[in-house]
PDB file of C-alpha atoms in Angstrom:
ATOM      1  CA  UNK A   3     291.338 -16.008  75.757  1.00 68.00           C
ATOM      2  CA  UNK A   4     288.005 -17.214  77.117  1.00 81.00           C
ATOM      3  CA  UNK A   5     286.093 -14.626  75.153  1.00 94.00           C
ATOM      4  CA  UNK A   6     283.242 -12.538  76.518  1.00 97.00           C
ATOM      5  CA  UNK A   7     281.690 -14.310  79.484  1.00 97.00           C
ATOM      6  CA  UNK A   8     278.087 -13.779  80.466  1.00 98.00           C
ATOM      7  CA  UNK A   9     276.170 -15.138  83.407  1.00 97.00           C
ATOM      8  CA  UNK A  10     273.738 -16.616  83.991  1.00 97.00           C
ATOM      9  CA  UNK A  11     272.990 -18.391  80.691  1.00 97.00           C
ATOM     10  CA  UNK A  12     269.327 -18.705  81.589  1.00 97.00           C
ATOM     11  CA  UNK A  13     267.224 -16.778  84.055  1.00 98.00           C
ATOM     12  CA  UNK A  14     263.581 -17.347  84.886  1.00 98.00           C
ATOM     13  CA  UNK A  15     262.034 -14.873  87.262  1.00 97.00           C
ATOM     14  CA  UNK A  16     258.653 -13.650  88.352  1.00 97.00           C
ATOM     15  CA  UNK A  17     257.245 -10.321  87.333  1.00 97.00           C
ATOM     16  CA  UNK A  18     258.302  -7.612  89.744  1.00 97.00           C
ATOM     17  CA  UNK A  19     261.555  -9.234  90.750  1.00 98.00           C
ATOM     18  CA  UNK A  20     264.970  -7.691  90.268  1.00 98.00           C
ATOM     19  CA  UNK A  21     267.206  -9.298  87.665  1.00 98.00           C
ATOM     20  CA  UNK A  22     270.954  -8.772  87.317  1.00 98.00           C
ATOM     21  CA  UNK A  23     272.868  -9.891  84.255  1.00 98.00           C
ATOM     22  CA  UNK A  24     276.656 -10.029  84.319  1.00 98.00           C
ATOM     23  CA  UNK A  25     279.383  -9.649  81.739  1.00 98.00           C
ATOM     24  CA  UNK A  26     283.156 -10.014  81.686  1.00 98.00           C
ATOM     25  CA  UNK A  27     284.629  -8.493  78.508  1.00 98.00           C
ATOM     26  CA  UNK A  28     287.819  -9.501  76.790  1.00 97.00           C
ATOM     27  CA  UNK A  29     290.853  -8.055  78.501  1.00 96.00           C
ATOM     28  CA  UNK A  30     292.134  -5.001  76.674  1.00 94.00           C
ATOM     29  CA  UNK A  31     288.851  -4.231  74.953  1.00 95.00           C
ATOM     30  CA  UNK A  32     287.951  -0.640  75.750  1.00 94.00           C
ATOM     31  CA  UNK A  33     284.357  -0.798  74.523  1.00 95.00           C
ATOM     32  CA  UNK A  34     281.491  -2.785  76.004  1.00 96.00           C
ATOM     33  CA  UNK A  35     278.001  -3.025  74.570  1.00 96.00           C
ATOM     34  CA  UNK A  36     274.733  -4.457  75.869  1.00 97.00           C
ATOM     35  CA  UNK A  37     272.260  -5.680  73.249  1.00 97.00           C
ATOM     36  CA  UNK A  38     268.816  -7.234  73.475  1.00 97.00           C
ATOM     37  CA  UNK A  39     267.522  -9.688  70.877  1.00 96.00           C
ATOM     38  CA  UNK A  40     263.870 -10.530  70.304  1.00 95.00           C
ATOM     39  CA  UNK A  41     261.993 -12.026  67.387  1.00 92.00           C
ATOM     40  CA  UNK A  42     259.899  -8.906  66.981  1.00 93.00           C
ATOM     41  CA  UNK A  43     262.579  -6.228  67.245  1.00 92.00           C
ATOM     42  CA  UNK A  44     265.779  -8.039  66.310  1.00 93.00           C
ATOM     43  CA  UNK A  45     269.008  -6.778  67.858  1.00 95.00           C
ATOM     44  CA  UNK A  46     268.717  -3.554  69.811  1.00 93.00           C
ATOM     45  CA  UNK A  47     271.598  -1.635  71.343  1.00 94.00           C
ATOM     46  CA  UNK A  48     270.754  -0.767  74.932  1.00 97.00           C
ATOM     47  CA  UNK A  49     273.895   0.977  76.153  1.00 96.00           C
ATOM     48  CA  UNK A  50     277.588   1.123  75.535  1.00 94.00           C
ATOM     49  CA  UNK A  51     280.646   1.988  77.613  1.00 96.00           C
ATOM     50  CA  UNK A  52     284.047   3.311  76.637  1.00 94.00           C
ATOM     51  CA  UNK A  53     286.787   2.906  79.222  1.00 95.00           C
ATOM     52  CA  UNK A  54     284.148   2.043  81.834  1.00 96.00           C
ATOM     53  CA  UNK A  55     282.183   5.247  81.214  1.00 96.00           C
ATOM     54  CA  UNK A  56     278.613   5.037  79.847  1.00 95.00           C
ATOM     55  CA  UNK A  57     278.588   6.913  76.550  1.00 93.00           C
ATOM     56  CA  UNK A  58     275.197   6.268  74.991  1.00 92.00           C
ATOM     57  CA  UNK A  59     272.254   4.904  76.943  1.00 94.00           C
ATOM     58  CA  UNK A  60     269.569   6.127  74.572  1.00 92.00           C
ATOM     59  CA  UNK A  61     268.540   2.556  73.845  1.00 93.00           C
ATOM     60  CA  UNK A  62     267.676   1.725  77.428  1.00 95.00           C
ATOM     61  CA  UNK A  63     263.921   1.211  77.224  1.00 88.00           C
ATOM     62  CA  UNK A  64     262.954   2.842  80.511  1.00 87.00           C
ATOM     63  CA  UNK A  65     264.093   3.689  84.001  1.00 92.00           C
ATOM     64  CA  UNK A  66     263.626   0.108  85.114  1.00 96.00           C
ATOM     65  CA  UNK A  67     266.854  -0.677  83.250  1.00 97.00           C
ATOM     66  CA  UNK A  68     270.256   0.344  84.557  1.00 97.00           C
ATOM     67  CA  UNK A  69     273.808  -0.648  83.681  1.00 98.00           C
ATOM     68  CA  UNK A  70     277.129  -0.219  85.409  1.00 97.00           C
ATOM     69  CA  UNK A  71     280.749  -0.904  84.658  1.00 98.00           C
ATOM     70  CA  UNK A  72     282.694  -0.526  87.919  1.00 97.00           C
ATOM     71  CA  UNK A  73     285.954  -1.680  86.337  1.00 96.00           C
ATOM     72  CA  UNK A  74     287.405  -2.795  83.030  1.00 96.00           C
ATOM     73  CA  UNK A  75     286.606  -6.452  83.612  1.00 96.00           C
ATOM     74  CA  UNK A  76     283.007  -6.389  84.774  1.00 97.00           C
ATOM     75  CA  UNK A  77     279.647  -4.954  83.821  1.00 98.00           C
ATOM     76  CA  UNK A  78     276.087  -5.501  84.990  1.00 98.00           C
ATOM     77  CA  UNK A  79     272.679  -4.873  83.476  1.00 98.00           C
ATOM     78  CA  UNK A  80     269.902  -4.642  86.035  1.00 98.00           C
ATOM     79  CA  UNK A  81     266.156  -4.691  85.527  1.00 98.00           C
ATOM     80  CA  UNK A  82     264.035  -3.645  88.485  1.00 97.00           C
ATOM     81  CA  UNK A  83     261.163  -4.429  88.532  1.00 97.00           C
ATOM     82  CA  UNK A  84     261.091  -6.950  85.715  1.00 97.00           C
ATOM     83  CA  UNK A  85     258.073  -7.355  83.430  1.00 97.00           C
ATOM     84  CA  UNK A  86     257.059 -10.131  81.009  1.00 97.00           C
ATOM     85  CA  UNK A  87     257.843  -7.889  78.024  1.00 96.00           C
ATOM     86  CA  UNK A  88     261.487  -7.858  79.148  1.00 97.00           C
ATOM     87  CA  UNK A  89     261.767 -11.507  78.141  1.00 98.00           C
ATOM     88  CA  UNK A  90     264.535 -11.690  75.547  1.00 98.00           C
ATOM     89  CA  UNK A  91     268.117 -12.769  75.012  1.00 97.00           C
ATOM     90  CA  UNK A  92     270.554 -10.197  76.348  1.00 98.00           C
ATOM     91  CA  UNK A  93     274.010 -10.055  74.818  1.00 98.00           C
ATOM     92  CA  UNK A  94     277.140  -8.386  75.980  1.00 97.00           C
ATOM     93  CA  UNK A  95     279.807  -7.600  73.393  1.00 97.00           C
ATOM     94  CA  UNK A  96     283.233  -6.028  73.632  1.00 96.00           C
ATOM     95  CA  UNK A  97     285.483  -4.400  71.078  1.00 94.00           C
ATOM     96  CA  UNK A  98     289.026  -3.038  71.044  1.00 93.00           C
ATOM     97  CA  UNK A  99     288.107   0.001  68.986  1.00 86.00           C
ATOM     98  CA  UNK A 100     284.348   0.363  68.783  1.00 81.00           C
ATOM     99  CA  UNK A 101     284.111   0.386  64.995  1.00 86.00           C
ATOM    100  CA  UNK A 102     281.691  -2.521  64.873  1.00 88.00           C
ATOM    101  CA  UNK A 103     283.997  -5.521  65.050  1.00 91.00           C
ATOM    102  CA  UNK A 104     282.535  -7.016  68.173  1.00 95.00           C
ATOM    103  CA  UNK A 105     283.073 -10.183  70.135  1.00 96.00           C
ATOM    104  CA  UNK A 106     279.754 -11.306  71.565  1.00 97.00           C
ATOM    105  CA  UNK A 107     279.111 -13.387  74.625  1.00 97.00           C
ATOM    106  CA  UNK A 108     276.800 -16.384  74.497  1.00 96.00           C
ATOM    107  CA  UNK A 109     273.955 -14.365  75.936  1.00 97.00           C
ATOM    108  CA  UNK A 110     271.522 -14.616  78.826  1.00 98.00           C
ATOM    109  CA  UNK A 111     268.050 -15.871  77.994  1.00 97.00           C
ATOM    110  CA  UNK A 112     265.691 -14.056  80.339  1.00 98.00           C
ATOM    111  CA  UNK A 113     262.146 -15.234  80.889  1.00 98.00           C
ATOM    112  CA  UNK A 114     259.860 -13.161  83.084  1.00 98.00           C
ATOM    113  CA  UNK A 115     256.658 -14.952  84.075  1.00 97.00           C
TER     114      UNK A 115
ATOM    115  CA  UNK B  24     270.064   7.482  59.432  1.00 78.00           C
ATOM    116  CA  UNK B  25     271.643   4.325  58.157  1.00 86.00           C
ATOM    117  CA  UNK B  26     269.710   1.171  57.444  1.00 91.00           C
ATOM    118  CA  UNK B  27     270.377  -2.336  56.207  1.00 95.00           C
ATOM    119  CA  UNK B  28     268.118  -4.739  54.362  1.00 96.00           C
ATOM    120  CA  UNK B  29     268.433  -8.470  54.077  1.00 97.00           C
ATOM    121  CA  UNK B  30     265.715  -9.388  51.585  1.00 97.00           C
ATOM    122  CA  UNK B  31     265.844 -13.131  52.180  1.00 96.00           C
ATOM    123  CA  UNK B  32     264.440 -14.336  55.492  1.00 96.00           C
ATOM    124  CA  UNK B  33     265.177 -17.983  54.819  1.00 97.00           C
ATOM    125  CA  UNK B  34     267.394 -19.753  52.265  1.00 97.00           C
ATOM    126  CA  UNK B  35     267.869 -23.460  51.650  1.00 97.00           C
ATOM    127  CA  UNK B  36     270.876 -24.824  49.791  1.00 97.00           C
ATOM    128  CA  UNK B  37     272.285 -28.263  49.190  1.00 97.00           C
ATOM    129  CA  UNK B  38     275.553 -29.226  50.794  1.00 97.00           C
ATOM    130  CA  UNK B  39     278.380 -28.514  48.367  1.00 97.00           C
ATOM    131  CA  UNK B  40     276.418 -25.874  46.482  1.00 98.00           C
ATOM    132  CA  UNK B  41     277.469 -22.248  46.304  1.00 98.00           C
ATOM    133  CA  UNK B  42     275.875 -19.623  48.497  1.00 98.00           C
ATOM    134  CA  UNK B  43     275.149 -15.940  48.164  1.00 98.00           C
ATOM    135  CA  UNK B  44     273.330 -13.968  50.857  1.00 98.00           C
ATOM    136  CA  UNK B  45     272.166 -10.521  49.921  1.00 98.00           C
ATOM    137  CA  UNK B  46     272.625  -7.333  51.893  1.00 98.00           C
ATOM    138  CA  UNK B  47     271.752  -3.782  50.878  1.00 97.00           C
ATOM    139  CA  UNK B  48     272.497  -0.745  52.970  1.00 96.00           C
ATOM    140  CA  UNK B  49     271.561   2.883  53.054  1.00 93.00           C
ATOM    141  CA  UNK B  50     274.143   5.421  54.146  1.00 88.00           C
ATOM    142  CA  UNK B  51     275.264   8.725  52.699  1.00 79.00           C
ATOM    143  CA  UNK B  52     278.991   8.061  52.679  1.00 83.00           C
ATOM    144  CA  UNK B  53     281.257   5.021  52.731  1.00 82.00           C
ATOM    145  CA  UNK B  54     280.145   2.857  55.613  1.00 91.00           C
ATOM    146  CA  UNK B  55     281.766   0.188  57.679  1.00 94.00           C
ATOM    147  CA  UNK B  56     280.155  -3.150  56.813  1.00 96.00           C
ATOM    148  CA  UNK B  57     280.038  -6.470  58.609  1.00 97.00           C
ATOM    149  CA  UNK B  58     278.711  -9.994  58.397  1.00 98.00           C
ATOM    150  CA  UNK B  59     278.008 -11.930  61.567  1.00 98.00           C
ATOM    151  CA  UNK B  60     276.849 -15.521  62.016  1.00 98.00           C
ATOM    152  CA  UNK B  61     274.729 -16.850  64.876  1.00 97.00           C
ATOM    153  CA  UNK B  62     274.315 -20.535  65.625  1.00 95.00           C
ATOM    154  CA  UNK B  63     271.345 -21.605  67.765  1.00 91.00           C
ATOM    155  CA  UNK B  64     271.780 -20.685  71.406  1.00 89.00           C
ATOM    156  CA  UNK B  65     274.974 -18.789  70.720  1.00 92.00           C
ATOM    157  CA  UNK B  66     276.105 -15.223  70.386  1.00 93.00           C
ATOM    158  CA  UNK B  67     277.009 -13.593  67.114  1.00 96.00           C
ATOM    159  CA  UNK B  68     280.420 -14.262  65.620  1.00 97.00           C
ATOM    160  CA  UNK B  69     282.127 -11.854  63.258  1.00 97.00           C
ATOM    161  CA  UNK B  70     282.718 -13.454  59.842  1.00 98.00           C
ATOM    162  CA  UNK B  71     284.282 -10.494  58.072  1.00 97.00           C
ATOM    163  CA  UNK B  72     284.404  -6.733  57.967  1.00 96.00           C
ATOM    164  CA  UNK B  73     284.965  -3.935  55.481  1.00 95.00           C
ATOM    165  CA  UNK B  74     286.458  -0.641  56.601  1.00 93.00           C
ATOM    166  CA  UNK B  75     288.229   0.576  53.469  1.00 90.00           C
ATOM    167  CA  UNK B  76     290.503  -0.534  50.649  1.00 91.00           C
ATOM    168  CA  UNK B  77     290.012  -3.716  48.661  1.00 92.00           C
ATOM    169  CA  UNK B  78     286.314  -4.176  48.058  1.00 93.00           C
ATOM    170  CA  UNK B  79     286.575  -7.978  48.113  1.00 97.00           C
ATOM    171  CA  UNK B  80     286.934  -9.056  51.711  1.00 97.00           C
ATOM    172  CA  UNK B  81     287.962 -12.489  52.898  1.00 97.00           C
ATOM    173  CA  UNK B  82     286.649 -13.809  56.172  1.00 97.00           C
ATOM    174  CA  UNK B  83     286.730 -16.855  58.343  1.00 96.00           C
ATOM    175  CA  UNK B  84     285.255 -20.253  57.469  1.00 95.00           C
ATOM    176  CA  UNK B  85     285.802 -19.699  53.745  1.00 97.00           C
ATOM    177  CA  UNK B  86     283.394 -16.786  53.407  1.00 98.00           C
ATOM    178  CA  UNK B  87     283.953 -13.662  51.351  1.00 98.00           C
ATOM    179  CA  UNK B  88     281.952 -10.522  50.646  1.00 98.00           C
ATOM    180  CA  UNK B  89     282.165  -7.806  48.051  1.00 97.00           C
ATOM    181  CA  UNK B  90     281.411  -4.149  48.656  1.00 96.00           C
ATOM    182  CA  UNK B  91     279.704  -2.605  45.640  1.00 95.00           C
ATOM    183  CA  UNK B  92     279.224   1.098  46.175  1.00 93.00           C
ATOM    184  CA  UNK B  93     277.167   1.579  43.005  1.00 93.00           C
ATOM    185  CA  UNK B  94     274.644  -1.003  44.184  1.00 95.00           C
ATOM    186  CA  UNK B  95     274.868  -0.205  47.916  1.00 95.00           C
ATOM    187  CA  UNK B  96     275.409  -3.896  48.486  1.00 96.00           C
ATOM    188  CA  UNK B  97     277.651  -6.148  50.535  1.00 98.00           C
ATOM    189  CA  UNK B  98     276.708  -9.690  49.586  1.00 98.00           C
ATOM    190  CA  UNK B  99     278.178 -12.686  51.358  1.00 98.00           C
ATOM    191  CA  UNK B 100     279.416 -15.649  49.334  1.00 98.00           C
ATOM    192  CA  UNK B 101     280.818 -19.102  49.825  1.00 98.00           C
ATOM    193  CA  UNK B 102     281.755 -21.424  46.951  1.00 97.00           C
ATOM    194  CA  UNK B 103     280.800 -24.684  48.663  1.00 97.00           C
ATOM    195  CA  UNK B 104     278.509 -24.869  51.655  1.00 98.00           C
ATOM    196  CA  UNK B 105     279.021 -27.371  54.473  1.00 97.00           C
ATOM    197  CA  UNK B 106     276.272 -28.693  56.755  1.00 96.00           C
ATOM    198  CA  UNK B 107     277.934 -26.858  59.645  1.00 96.00           C
ATOM    199  CA  UNK B 108     277.211 -23.527  57.919  1.00 97.00           C
ATOM    200  CA  UNK B 109     273.531 -23.834  58.830  1.00 97.00           C
ATOM    201  CA  UNK B 110     272.891 -20.791  61.028  1.00 98.00           C
ATOM    202  CA  UNK B 111     271.478 -17.286  60.892  1.00 98.00           C
ATOM    203  CA  UNK B 112     273.504 -14.604  59.161  1.00 98.00           C
ATOM    204  CA  UNK B 113     273.343 -10.910  59.961  1.00 98.00           C
ATOM    205  CA  UNK B 114     274.602  -8.042  57.854  1.00 98.00           C
ATOM    206  CA  UNK B 115     275.443  -4.854  59.738  1.00 96.00           C
ATOM    207  CA  UNK B 116     276.355  -1.298  58.832  1.00 94.00           C
ATOM    208  CA  UNK B 117     277.970   1.544  60.706  1.00 91.00           C
ATOM    209  CA  UNK B 118     278.836   5.041  59.668  1.00 85.00           C
ATOM    210  CA  UNK B 119     282.554   5.678  59.336  1.00 80.00           C
ATOM    211  CA  UNK B 120     282.842   8.969  61.204  1.00 75.00           C
ATOM    212  CA  UNK B 121     283.164   9.330  64.959  1.00 74.00           C
ATOM    213  CA  UNK B 122     280.857   7.327  67.143  1.00 74.00           C
ATOM    214  CA  UNK B 123     277.911   5.846  65.323  1.00 77.00           C
ATOM    215  CA  UNK B 124     275.661   2.949  66.188  1.00 84.00           C
ATOM    216  CA  UNK B 125     275.900  -0.335  64.375  1.00 91.00           C
ATOM    217  CA  UNK B 126     272.637  -1.223  62.674  1.00 92.00           C
ATOM    218  CA  UNK B 127     271.964  -4.910  62.200  1.00 94.00           C
ATOM    219  CA  UNK B 128     269.787  -6.435  59.531  1.00 95.00           C
ATOM    220  CA  UNK B 129     266.932  -8.765  60.362  1.00 95.00           C
ATOM    221  CA  UNK B 130     268.953 -11.840  59.471  1.00 97.00           C
ATOM    222  CA  UNK B 131     268.839 -14.653  56.913  1.00 98.00           C
ATOM    223  CA  UNK B 132     268.378 -18.154  58.196  1.00 98.00           C
ATOM    224  CA  UNK B 133     270.367 -20.698  56.183  1.00 98.00           C
ATOM    225  CA  UNK B 134     269.291 -24.305  55.974  1.00 98.00           C
ATOM    226  CA  UNK B 135     271.668 -26.848  54.433  1.00 97.00           C
ATOM    227  CA  UNK B 136     270.234 -30.083  53.073  1.00 96.00           C
ATOM    228  CA  UNK B 137     272.260 -33.214  52.334  1.00 91.00           C
TER     229      UNK B 137
END
């Protein structure tokens, strides 16, 4: 298994631009999580899906952030418009049962200038 | 609400020495507990987990952790550290009932010297 695949690995964009981060979870994992990691705030859960349905999006910082999971093998996290304070590493993780035993992707390092 | 504390931000050990990373949690009942490791530029990798049963848990890469309910602790240990163990280690806690968020600690960065 190739694990959780995220793209792109690095993204540099200008303030105000739309950014789309992509994730392919492990086949058969029913849970998908989006996390953000910064030095100041550590790891923050943004949103999670169960069987492609968003269950808890209370961690999404504001309306500029949106996430979708159109099928079991693909999810996107979109930021529109992006701001410098969105600069962080964004991780996607999947899990077969959602109890906390996650497989993380390698992350997308986002820099908004 | 649950919380987790990793009191050591940075630890340095010599290669071949033993290692213990501390983790304390706060939760009203028996939690689910985890240790993850993150190498630079990589995602987090699950080292081991505790759901129930034997309080001494074996993980990958020769790591183990012991759940001590009386001390609200879940410390990570390794008898002999290798240079490749240099990384950041995260303890995490989750409530055991229904859906609950996983709370990650702030991490302990491990440096291994020759």
